Structure formats: structure tokens, C-alpha cells
PDB file of C-alpha atoms and ligand atoms in Angstrom:
ATOM      1  CA  UNK K   1       1.152  12.055  16.358  1.00 75.00           C
ATOM      2  CA  UNK K   2       1.180  10.298  13.014  1.00 90.00           C
ATOM      3  CA  UNK K   3       1.072   6.534  12.632  1.00 97.00           C
ATOM      4  CA  UNK K   4       4.197   6.230  10.475  1.00 98.00           C
ATOM      5  CA  UNK K   5       6.590   9.075   9.845  1.00 98.00           C
ATOM      6  CA  UNK K   6       9.527   8.762   7.482  1.00 98.00           C
ATOM      7  CA  UNK K   7      11.749  11.780   7.941  1.00 98.00           C
ATOM      8  CA  UNK K   8      14.571  12.712   5.548  1.00 98.00           C
ATOM      9  CA  UNK K   9      15.708   9.121   5.056  1.00 98.00           C
ATOM     10  CA  UNK K  10      18.946   8.524   3.151  1.00 98.00           C
ATOM     11  CA  UNK K  11      20.543   5.228   2.189  1.00 98.00           C
ATOM     12  CA  UNK K  12      23.716   4.892   0.119  1.00 98.00           C
ATOM     13  CA  UNK K  13      25.153   1.762  -1.428  1.00 98.00           C
ATOM     14  CA  UNK K  14      28.767   2.682  -2.134  1.00 95.00           C
ATOM     15  CA  UNK K  15      28.516   5.700  -4.405  1.00 93.00           C
ATOM     16  CA  UNK K  16      24.847   5.117  -5.214  1.00 96.00           C
ATOM     17  CA  UNK K  17      22.190   7.027  -3.265  1.00 97.00           C
ATOM     18  CA  UNK K  18      19.214   4.641  -3.381  1.00 98.00           C
ATOM     19  CA  UNK K  19      17.027   6.630  -0.954  1.00 98.00           C
ATOM     20  CA  UNK K  20      17.616  10.381  -0.926  1.00 98.00           C
ATOM     21  CA  UNK K  21      16.005  12.639   1.677  1.00 97.00           C
ATOM     22  CA  UNK K  22      12.754  10.654   1.582  1.00 98.00           C
ATOM     23  CA  UNK K  23       9.951  12.137   3.679  1.00 98.00           C
ATOM     24  CA  UNK K  24       6.401  10.776   3.951  1.00 98.00           C
ATOM     25  CA  UNK K  25       3.693  10.599   6.608  1.00 97.00           C
ATOM     26  CA  UNK K  26       1.170   7.768   6.704  1.00 97.00           C
ATOM     27  CA  UNK K  27      -2.006   8.134   8.774  1.00 97.00           C
ATOM     28  CA  UNK K  28      -3.524   5.285  10.759  1.00 97.00           C
ATOM     29  CA  UNK K  29      -6.110   3.301   8.811  1.00 97.00           C
ATOM     30  CA  UNK K  30      -5.065   4.713   5.425  1.00 97.00           C
ATOM     31  CA  UNK K  31      -4.263   2.944   2.171  1.00 98.00           C
ATOM     32  CA  UNK K  32      -1.403   4.444   0.139  1.00 98.00           C
ATOM     33  CA  UNK K  33       0.498   3.352  -2.958  1.00 97.00           C
ATOM     34  CA  UNK K  34       4.118   4.036  -3.798  1.00 97.00           C
ATOM     35  CA  UNK K  35       4.913   3.933  -7.508  1.00 94.00           C
ATOM     36  CA  UNK K  36       8.000   4.681  -9.532  1.00 92.00           C
ATOM     37  CA  UNK K  37      10.375   3.300 -12.135  1.00 90.00           C
ATOM     38  CA  UNK K  38      12.600   0.305 -11.559  1.00 91.00           C
ATOM     39  CA  UNK K  39      15.546   1.047  -9.316  1.00 94.00           C
ATOM     40  CA  UNK K  40      14.131   4.271  -7.848  1.00 95.00           C
ATOM     41  CA  UNK K  41      14.496   2.925  -4.294  1.00 97.00           C
ATOM     42  CA  UNK K  42      11.062   1.483  -3.421  1.00 96.00           C
ATOM     43  CA  UNK K  43      12.186  -1.881  -2.046  1.00 95.00           C
ATOM     44  CA  UNK K  44      15.122  -0.218  -0.266  1.00 97.00           C
ATOM     45  CA  UNK K  45      12.619   2.041   1.474  1.00 98.00           C
ATOM     46  CA  UNK K  46      10.697  -1.038   2.700  1.00 97.00           C
ATOM     47  CA  UNK K  47      14.011  -2.503   3.895  1.00 97.00           C
ATOM     48  CA  UNK K  48      14.594   0.659   5.928  1.00 98.00           C
ATOM     49  CA  UNK K  49      11.079   0.614   7.438  1.00 98.00           C
ATOM     50  CA  UNK K  50      11.348  -3.068   8.419  1.00 97.00           C
ATOM     51  CA  UNK K  51      14.871  -2.778   9.836  1.00 97.00           C
ATOM     52  CA  UNK K  52      16.509  -5.020   7.231  1.00 97.00           C
ATOM     53  CA  UNK K  53      18.695  -2.009   6.394  1.00 98.00           C
ATOM     54  CA  UNK K  54      19.595   0.929   8.592  1.00 98.00           C
ATOM     55  CA  UNK K  55      19.301   4.440   7.154  1.00 98.00           C
ATOM     56  CA  UNK K  56      22.526   6.454   6.920  1.00 98.00           C
ATOM     57  CA  UNK K  57      20.612   9.500   8.104  1.00 98.00           C
ATOM     58  CA  UNK K  58      16.988  10.321   8.896  1.00 98.00           C
ATOM     59  CA  UNK K  59      14.380   8.929  11.255  1.00 98.00           C
ATOM     60  CA  UNK K  60      11.478   6.504  11.285  1.00 98.00           C
ATOM     61  CA  UNK K  61       8.685   6.905  13.813  1.00 98.00           C
ATOM     62  CA  UNK K  62       5.972   4.307  14.241  1.00 98.00           C
ATOM     63  CA  UNK K  63       3.111   4.671  16.726  1.00 96.00           C
ATOM     64  CA  UNK K  64       4.984   7.471  18.449  1.00 95.00           C
ATOM     65  CA  UNK K  65       8.227   5.526  18.903  1.00 96.00           C
ATOM     66  CA  UNK K  66      11.504   6.201  17.151  1.00 98.00           C
ATOM     67  CA  UNK K  67      12.274   2.804  15.595  1.00 98.00           C
ATOM     68  CA  UNK K  68      15.275   3.944  13.543  1.00 98.00           C
ATOM     69  CA  UNK K  69      17.926   1.218  13.626  1.00 95.00           C
ATOM     70  CA  UNK K  70      15.759  -1.328  15.480  1.00 97.00           C
ATOM     71  CA  UNK K  71      16.235  -5.028  14.684  1.00 96.00           C
ATOM     72  CA  UNK K  72      13.708  -6.507  12.206  1.00 94.00           C
ATOM     73  CA  UNK K  73      12.091  -8.867  14.753  1.00 92.00           C
ATOM     74  CA  UNK K  74      11.451  -5.989  17.162  1.00 95.00           C
ATOM     75  CA  UNK K  75       9.864  -3.907  14.398  1.00 96.00           C
ATOM     76  CA  UNK K  76       7.719  -6.880  13.352  1.00 92.00           C
ATOM     77  CA  UNK K  77       6.608  -7.357  16.961  1.00 92.00           C
ATOM     78  CA  UNK K  78       5.568  -3.719  17.125  1.00 95.00           C
ATOM     79  CA  UNK K  79       3.144  -4.417  14.273  1.00 95.00           C
ATOM     80  CA  UNK K  80       4.792  -3.921  10.883  1.00 96.00           C
ATOM     81  CA  UNK K  81       4.253  -6.881   8.514  1.00 94.00           C
ATOM     82  CA  UNK K  82       5.761  -7.153   5.070  1.00 93.00           C
ATOM     83  CA  UNK K  83       5.091  -9.278   2.038  1.00 84.00           C
ATOM     84  CA  UNK K  84       8.059  -9.926  -0.208  1.00 66.00           C
ATOM     85  CA  UNK K  85       7.985 -10.268  -3.979  1.00 57.00           C
ATOM     86  CA  UNK K  86       8.644 -14.034  -3.743  1.00 61.00           C
ATOM     87  CA  UNK K  87       6.104 -15.930  -1.575  1.00 62.00           C
ATOM     88  CA  UNK K  88       7.521 -17.654   1.517  1.00 76.00           C
ATOM     89  CA  UNK K  89       5.020 -20.422   2.196  1.00 90.00           C
ATOM     90  CA  UNK K  90       5.257 -24.059   3.326  1.00 94.00           C
ATOM     91  CA  UNK K  91       4.495 -25.827   0.054  1.00 95.00           C
ATOM     92  CA  UNK K  92       4.110 -29.289   1.628  1.00 96.00           C
ATOM     93  CA  UNK K  93       1.464 -28.132   4.124  1.00 97.00           C
ATOM     94  CA  UNK K  94      -2.177 -27.289   3.444  1.00 97.00           C
ATOM     95  CA  UNK K  95      -3.372 -23.733   3.177  1.00 97.00           C
ATOM     96  CA  UNK K  96      -5.138 -23.957   6.538  1.00 96.00           C
ATOM     97  CA  UNK K  97      -2.000 -25.403   8.181  1.00 95.00           C
ATOM     98  CA  UNK K  98       0.101 -22.564   6.748  1.00 95.00           C
ATOM     99  CA  UNK K  99      -2.278 -20.022   8.295  1.00 94.00           C
ATOM    100  CA  UNK K 100      -2.416 -21.811  11.665  1.00 93.00           C
ATOM    101  CA  UNK K 101       1.383 -21.835  11.880  1.00 90.00           C
ATOM    102  CA  UNK K 102       1.638 -18.145  10.980  1.00 88.00           C
ATOM    103  CA  UNK K 103      -0.907 -17.261  13.678  1.00 88.00           C
ATOM    104  CA  UNK K 104       0.734 -19.488  16.294  1.00 83.00           C
ATOM    105  CA  UNK K 105       4.219 -18.116  15.620  1.00 74.00           C
ATOM    106  CA  UNK K 106       2.910 -14.741  16.529  1.00 70.00           C
ATOM    107  CA  UNK K 107       0.861 -15.846  19.515  1.00 67.00           C
ATOM    108  CA  UNK K 108      -2.328 -14.682  17.782  1.00 66.00           C
ATOM    109  CA  UNK K 109      -5.669 -16.472  18.002  1.00 68.00           C
ATOM    110  CA  UNK K 110      -6.627 -15.429  14.511  1.00 70.00           C
ATOM    111  CA  UNK K 111      -9.952 -16.467  13.007  1.00 88.00           C
ATOM    112  CA  UNK K 112      -8.554 -18.693  10.302  1.00 94.00           C
ATOM    113  CA  UNK K 113     -11.932 -19.153   8.584  1.00 94.00           C
ATOM    114  CA  UNK K 114     -12.365 -15.403   8.253  1.00 93.00           C
ATOM    115  CA  UNK K 115      -8.926 -15.053   6.705  1.00 95.00           C
ATOM    116  CA  UNK K 116      -9.574 -17.966   4.308  1.00 96.00           C
ATOM    117  CA  UNK K 117     -12.753 -16.267   3.114  1.00 94.00           C
ATOM    118  CA  UNK K 118     -11.035 -12.913   2.742  1.00 93.00           C
ATOM    119  CA  UNK K 119      -8.217 -14.313   0.557  1.00 95.00           C
ATOM    120  CA  UNK K 120     -10.692 -16.275  -1.599  1.00 93.00           C
ATOM    121  CA  UNK K 121      -9.268 -19.657  -0.536  1.00 96.00           C
ATOM    122  CA  UNK K 122     -12.062 -21.167   1.600  1.00 96.00           C
ATOM    123  CA  UNK K 123     -12.725 -23.983  -0.842  1.00 96.00           C
ATOM    124  CA  UNK K 124      -9.011 -24.681  -1.261  1.00 96.00           C
ATOM    125  CA  UNK K 125      -8.285 -24.768   2.509  1.00 96.00           C
ATOM    126  CA  UNK K 126      -7.212 -28.423   2.566  1.00 97.00           C
ATOM    127  CA  UNK K 127      -5.154 -28.309  -0.631  1.00 97.00           C
ATOM    128  CA  UNK K 128      -1.352 -28.367  -0.321  1.00 97.00           C
ATOM    129  CA  UNK K 129       0.036 -24.865  -0.713  1.00 97.00           C
ATOM    130  CA  UNK K 130       2.493 -26.125  -3.346  1.00 96.00           C
ATOM    131  CA  UNK K 131      -0.437 -26.967  -5.626  1.00 96.00           C
ATOM    132  CA  UNK K 132      -1.804 -23.436  -5.741  1.00 94.00           C
ATOM    133  CA  UNK K 133      -1.628 -21.277  -8.860  1.00 92.00           C
ATOM    134  CA  UNK K 134       0.847 -18.396  -8.772  1.00 89.00           C
ATOM    135  CA  UNK K 135      -1.778 -15.765  -7.968  1.00 91.00           C
ATOM    136  CA  UNK K 136      -3.317 -17.871  -5.191  1.00 93.00           C
ATOM    137  CA  UNK K 137       0.111 -18.290  -3.581  1.00 92.00           C
ATOM    138  CA  UNK K 138       0.393 -14.525  -3.404  1.00 92.00           C
ATOM    139  CA  UNK K 139      -3.025 -14.370  -1.727  1.00 95.00           C
ATOM    140  CA  UNK K 140      -2.007 -17.070   0.733  1.00 95.00           C
ATOM    141  CA  UNK K 141       0.998 -14.992   1.661  1.00 94.00           C
ATOM    142  CA  UNK K 142      -1.214 -11.998   2.267  1.00 95.00           C
ATOM    143  CA  UNK K 143      -3.301 -14.352   4.455  1.00 95.00           C
ATOM    144  CA  UNK K 144      -0.169 -15.329   6.404  1.00 93.00           C
ATOM    145  CA  UNK K 145       0.416 -11.641   7.063  1.00 93.00           C
ATOM    146  CA  UNK K 146      -3.179 -11.210   8.274  1.00 93.00           C
ATOM    147  CA  UNK K 147      -2.766 -14.189  10.618  1.00 91.00           C
ATOM    148  CA  UNK K 148       0.092 -12.317  12.287  1.00 89.00           C
ATOM    149  CA  UNK K 149      -2.288  -9.377  12.849  1.00 90.00           C
ATOM    150  CA  UNK K 150       0.074  -6.477  12.078  1.00 93.00           C
ATOM    151  CA  UNK K 151      -1.284  -2.923  12.239  1.00 95.00           C
ATOM    152  CA  UNK K 152       0.741  -1.810   9.205  1.00 97.00           C
ATOM    153  CA  UNK K 153       1.075  -3.985   6.100  1.00 97.00           C
ATOM    154  CA  UNK K 154       3.775  -3.363   3.499  1.00 97.00           C
ATOM    155  CA  UNK K 155       3.220  -5.067   0.151  1.00 95.00           C
ATOM    156  CA  UNK K 156       6.023  -5.077  -2.413  1.00 93.00           C
ATOM    157  CA  UNK K 157       4.600  -5.600  -5.919  1.00 92.00           C
ATOM    158  CA  UNK K 158       1.835  -8.005  -4.825  1.00 92.00           C
ATOM    159  CA  UNK K 159       0.553  -8.496  -8.388  1.00 92.00           C
ATOM    160  CA  UNK K 160       3.869  -9.407 -10.024  1.00 88.00           C
ATOM    161  CA  UNK K 161       3.263 -12.177 -12.573  1.00 88.00           C
ATOM    162  CA  UNK K 162      -0.519 -12.149 -12.118  1.00 91.00           C
ATOM    163  CA  UNK K 163      -3.163 -12.322 -14.823  1.00 91.00           C
ATOM    164  CA  UNK K 164      -5.407  -9.279 -15.347  1.00 91.00           C
ATOM    165  CA  UNK K 165      -8.258 -10.994 -13.467  1.00 92.00           C
ATOM    166  CA  UNK K 166      -5.977 -11.918 -10.542  1.00 93.00           C
ATOM    167  CA  UNK K 167      -4.632  -8.366 -10.464  1.00 94.00           C
ATOM    168  CA  UNK K 168      -8.151  -6.945 -10.197  1.00 93.00           C
ATOM    169  CA  UNK K 169      -9.082  -9.450  -7.463  1.00 94.00           C
ATOM    170  CA  UNK K 170      -5.923  -8.500  -5.563  1.00 95.00           C
ATOM    171  CA  UNK K 171      -6.812  -4.801  -5.684  1.00 95.00           C
ATOM    172  CA  UNK K 172     -10.232  -5.678  -4.226  1.00 95.00           C
ATOM    173  CA  UNK K 173      -8.635  -7.901  -1.592  1.00 95.00           C
ATOM    174  CA  UNK K 174      -6.275  -5.137  -0.463  1.00 96.00           C
ATOM    175  CA  UNK K 175      -9.077  -2.570  -0.356  1.00 96.00           C
ATOM    176  CA  UNK K 176     -11.190  -4.905   1.799  1.00 94.00           C
ATOM    177  CA  UNK K 177      -8.298  -5.652   4.179  1.00 94.00           C
ATOM    178  CA  UNK K 178      -7.833  -1.922   4.662  1.00 96.00           C
ATOM    179  CA  UNK K 179     -11.527  -1.211   5.238  1.00 94.00           C
ATOM    180  CA  UNK K 180     -12.740  -4.293   7.088  1.00 91.00           C
ATOM    181  CA  UNK K 181      -9.706  -5.015   9.236  1.00 89.00           C
ATOM    182  CA  UNK K 182      -8.746  -1.402   9.836  1.00 86.00           C
ATOM    183  CA  UNK K 183      -5.193  -2.233   8.817  1.00 95.00           C
ATOM    184  CA  UNK K 184      -3.004   0.515   7.443  1.00 98.00           C
ATOM    185  CA  UNK K 185      -1.567  -0.514   4.072  1.00 98.00           C
ATOM    186  CA  UNK K 186       1.353   0.789   2.029  1.00 98.00           C
ATOM    187  CA  UNK K 187       1.711  -0.941  -1.321  1.00 97.00           C
ATOM    188  CA  UNK K 188       4.496  -0.694  -3.895  1.00 95.00           C
ATOM    189  CA  UNK K 189       3.303  -1.297  -7.420  1.00 90.00           C
ATOM    190  CA  UNK K 190       4.218  -0.920 -11.047  1.00 79.00           C
ATOM    191  CA  UNK K 191       0.936  -1.901 -12.636  1.00 82.00           C
ATOM    192  CA  UNK K 192      -1.096   1.253 -13.326  1.00 83.00           C
ATOM    193  CA  UNK K 193      -4.293  -0.759 -13.876  1.00 85.00           C
ATOM    194  CA  UNK K 194      -3.954  -2.154 -10.377  1.00 90.00           C
ATOM    195  CA  UNK K 195      -3.238   1.307  -8.955  1.00 91.00           C
ATOM    196  CA  UNK K 196      -6.378   2.677 -10.605  1.00 92.00           C
ATOM    197  CA  UNK K 197      -8.478  -0.105  -9.014  1.00 91.00           C
ATOM    198  CA  UNK K 198      -7.006   0.680  -5.602  1.00 92.00           C
ATOM    199  CA  UNK K 199      -8.373   4.243  -5.802  1.00 89.00           C
ATOM    200  CA  UNK K 200      -6.054   5.540  -3.075  1.00 95.00           C
ATOM    201  CA  UNK K 201      -3.485   8.341  -2.668  1.00 96.00           C
ATOM    202  CA  UNK K 202      -0.354   7.768  -4.762  1.00 96.00           C
ATOM    203  CA  UNK K 203       3.194   8.830  -4.076  1.00 97.00           C
ATOM    204  CA  UNK K 204       5.475   8.800  -7.094  1.00 95.00           C
ATOM    205  CA  UNK K 205       9.085   8.061  -6.279  1.00 95.00           C
ATOM    206  CA  UNK K 206      11.993   9.091  -8.455  1.00 95.00           C
ATOM    207  CA  UNK K 207      15.701   8.767  -7.658  1.00 95.00           C
ATOM    208  CA  UNK K 208      15.063   7.981  -4.010  1.00 97.00           C
ATOM    209  CA  UNK K 209      12.652  10.857  -3.341  1.00 96.00           C
ATOM    210  CA  UNK K 210       8.930  11.619  -3.459  1.00 97.00           C
ATOM    211  CA  UNK K 211       8.413  13.447  -6.757  1.00 95.00           C
ATOM    212  CA  UNK K 212       4.618  13.934  -6.497  1.00 96.00           C
ATOM    213  CA  UNK K 213       1.688  12.895  -4.333  1.00 97.00           C
ATOM    214  CA  UNK K 214      -1.937  12.922  -5.457  1.00 96.00           C
ATOM    215  CA  UNK K 215      -4.861  10.808  -6.595  1.00 95.00           C
ATOM    216  CA  UNK K 216      -4.758   8.617  -9.710  1.00 93.00           C
ATOM    217  CA  UNK K 217      -6.128  11.266 -12.091  1.00 93.00           C
ATOM    218  CA  UNK K 218      -3.798  13.981 -10.805  1.00 94.00           C
ATOM    219  CA  UNK K 219      -0.788  11.710 -11.115  1.00 93.00           C
ATOM    220  CA  UNK K 220      -1.750  10.361 -14.533  1.00 90.00           C
ATOM    221  CA  UNK K 221      -2.062  13.884 -15.927  1.00 91.00           C
ATOM    222  CA  UNK K 222       1.060  15.269 -14.286  1.00 93.00           C
ATOM    223  CA  UNK K 223       3.683  16.412 -16.792  1.00 92.00           C
ATOM    224  CA  UNK K 224       6.667  15.508 -14.605  1.00 92.00           C
ATOM    225  CA  UNK K 225       5.311  12.026 -13.933  1.00 91.00           C
ATOM    226  CA  UNK K 226       4.618  11.497 -17.636  1.00 87.00           C
ATOM    227  CA  UNK K 227       8.186  12.541 -18.438  1.00 88.00           C
ATOM    228  CA  UNK K 228       9.475  10.135 -15.799  1.00 85.00           C
ATOM    229  CA  UNK K 229       7.579   7.157 -17.230  1.00 77.00           C
ATOM    230  CA  UNK K 230       7.987   8.161 -20.856  1.00 66.00           C
ATOM    231  CA  UNK K 231      11.693   8.739 -20.235  1.00 66.00           C
ATOM    232  CA  UNK K 232      12.015   5.230 -18.850  1.00 59.00           C
ATOM    233  CA  UNK K 233      10.031   3.678 -21.700  1.00 57.00           C
ATOM    234  CA  UNK K 234      12.215   5.507 -24.202  1.00 55.00           C
ATOM    235  CA  UNK K 235      15.350   4.340 -22.402  1.00 54.00           C
ATOM    236  CA  UNK K 236      14.144   0.723 -22.524  1.00 53.00           C
ATOM    237  CA  UNK K 237      13.221   1.054 -26.214  1.00 52.00           C
ATOM    238  CA  UNK K 238      16.670   2.443 -26.984  1.00 51.00           C
ATOM    239  CA  UNK K 239      18.559  -0.154 -24.912  1.00 48.00           C
TER     240      UNK K 239
HETATM  241  P1  ADP N 301      13.060  -0.533  -6.730  1.00 97.57           P
HETATM  242  O1  ADP N 301      12.495  -1.437  -5.700  1.00 97.57           O
HETATM  243  O2  ADP N 301      12.405   0.797  -6.790  1.00 97.57           O
HETATM  244  O3  ADP N 301      13.111  -1.173  -8.085  1.00 97.57           O
HETATM  245  P2  ADP N 301      15.511  -0.846  -5.204  1.00 97.57           P
HETATM  246  O4  ADP N 301      15.197  -0.200  -3.910  1.00 97.57           O
HETATM  247  O5  ADP N 301      15.489  -2.318  -5.255  1.00 97.57           O
HETATM  248  O6  ADP N 301      14.586  -0.220  -6.334  1.00 97.57           O
HETATM  249  O7  ADP N 301      16.947  -0.369  -5.670  1.00 97.57           O
HETATM  250  C1  ADP N 301      17.341   0.998  -5.703  1.00 97.57           C
HETATM  251  C2  ADP N 301      18.787   1.073  -6.159  1.00 97.57           C
HETATM  252  O8  ADP N 301      19.637   0.555  -5.132  1.00 97.57           O
HETATM  253  C3  ADP N 301      19.066   0.249  -7.412  1.00 97.57           C
HETATM  254  O9  ADP N 301      20.034   0.926  -8.177  1.00 97.57           O
HETATM  255  C4  ADP N 301      19.639  -1.039  -6.843  1.00 97.57           C
HETATM  256  O10 ADP N 301      20.495  -1.649  -7.755  1.00 97.57           O
HETATM  257  C5  ADP N 301      20.378  -0.547  -5.605  1.00 97.57           C
HETATM  258  N1  ADP N 301      20.420  -1.536  -4.518  1.00 97.57           N
HETATM  259  C6  ADP N 301      19.352  -2.062  -3.880  1.00 97.57           C
HETATM  260  N2  ADP N 301      19.741  -2.876  -2.890  1.00 97.57           N
HETATM  261  C7  ADP N 301      21.092  -2.888  -2.892  1.00 97.57           C
HETATM  262  C8  ADP N 301      22.098  -3.539  -2.108  1.00 97.57           C
HETATM  263  N3  ADP N 301      21.761  -4.351  -1.093  1.00 97.57           N
HETATM  264  N4  ADP N 301      23.395  -3.303  -2.407  1.00 97.57           N
HETATM  265  C9  ADP N 301      23.727  -2.468  -3.414  1.00 97.57           C
HETATM  266  N5  ADP N 301      22.848  -1.820  -4.193  1.00 97.57           N
HETATM  267  C10 ADP N 301      21.544  -2.011  -3.949  1.00 97.57           C
HETATM  268 MG1   MG N 302      11.634  -3.403  -5.849  1.00 97.57          MG
END
């Protein structure tokens, strides 16, 4: 039995097929990255996994249960946590208070100090969340996820808008969460520098499907992947 199995998922929006016969298996305790050009269906896939959208066809199995079509709160309760592109934090509360609330909402007795240390915010614990820099807000939101103690974490472009240094620190943070907390992580990302730092299996998505899976070097040197990215760059340059 695999931890997460995505089997032949399809999702159409009107005449547009955003996710097209998408199949992927994720093993427990693994760290995987999903990359691909804008609009290839990455966020839609996360919406299918978390129950925000229902697939038109296909199946999703998590921890041996068929969760296809389940309501989002039931899927969250089963242990799938997701970080959105825009942080959802209480700006007028301190960082520690934000974490306490996240843990309490989920009935967890999380070790808040351990989470603070892991997200590099120990010294900022009593600062209002609204005063944090952009990158730190993203880390706080990862901390809020940890406080809810999911077994699978989905991160959608966690380094969007970050500086190079913040991006590197985020790659380290995600690697440590995966190793030290034994949480399974699936991360969507654009930034190839970040992906290289993650040093994990990559799955390249194109037009709603998995085009290629492999490690960073294999993917970087793959002719089809190069064409995909070069094609997009050329399209942007010509726009
Ligand atoms: P990515 O995250 O890879 O950039 P998305 O999954 O957000 O891509 O989008 C895939 C395609 O589906 C895009 O063409 C997008 O415009 C379309 N799409 C996404 N969500 C919706 C929606 N709720 N309604 C209609 N079209 C959508
Ligand atoms: Mg997206």
C-alpha cells in the first residue's frame, strides 16, 4: 500500500483540460517536487488532493483509503495539510499566539518552542505577525501547518517573492521538516535554484500530465524538459 496514490486524475474547466490522466505515487516519508510551466495544472492538482475540487474521473488514495470526492475538512483531518501561495496568518497576533491557535484548532499539543526554532523565528516569537518580512511570513505559515501535525504537507510555491537567501533557507527548512519530523512533503515550485537545493525526486508536469520524473541532473539535461522550458521562455519573449 502506498501512502498517496493519484490514479488517472482528470479535471476539466469547460473546454479546458487542466489535469489530464495524471498518475503519481508518493511513498511515506518522502520529499518530492512537482515542477512545470505556468498553467500546466499544478495548483489544480493540489485542489484535487485537498478536496477543494473533485476530479471528473480518476481516484485518490491516501493511507489506504479512497478519499476521492471527500470534503476538504475530512481530508485535512485525515492528515493532509496545505500551504497556499498567499499566507493566511493573524497579523494582529504574535507569532507564538498564531502557532498556539493553529495547534489548538486541531486538538494538537504541539511543542511550540520546537516549531519556533525549526522555522527560524524563536527570537521573533513575541513580535506581531503583521510586522514580519515577507519571507518570515511564509515560514510562519509553514509553522502553522506543523502545529496542525499533518502527515502529508503540500506546499504551493513556498518561495514566491523571496530573496535568494530566503529561498535557500526555505529549501533547508523543508528538508529538515521532512527528515526530522518524518513528514511526507510534496512541493510545487518554479525556482530551479530552490529545486536544486532540495535535492529530491522531481516530477515535471506539462499540460496536466507527468512528462518526466527523475533527479535534478536527469531533469536538467532532459531534451523534452529543455524544450518545454525553452518553448515557454520563447513564447514569453515573443508575447
Ligand atoms: P499552475 O498552478 O500549474 O500554474 P493551475 O492549476 O492554476 O496551473 O491552472 C491550470 C489551468 O486551469 C490554467 O489554464 C488555469 O487558467 C485553469 N484554471 C485553474 N483553475 C480554474 C478554475 N477554477 N476555473 C477555470 N479555469 C481554471
Ligand atoms: Mg499554481
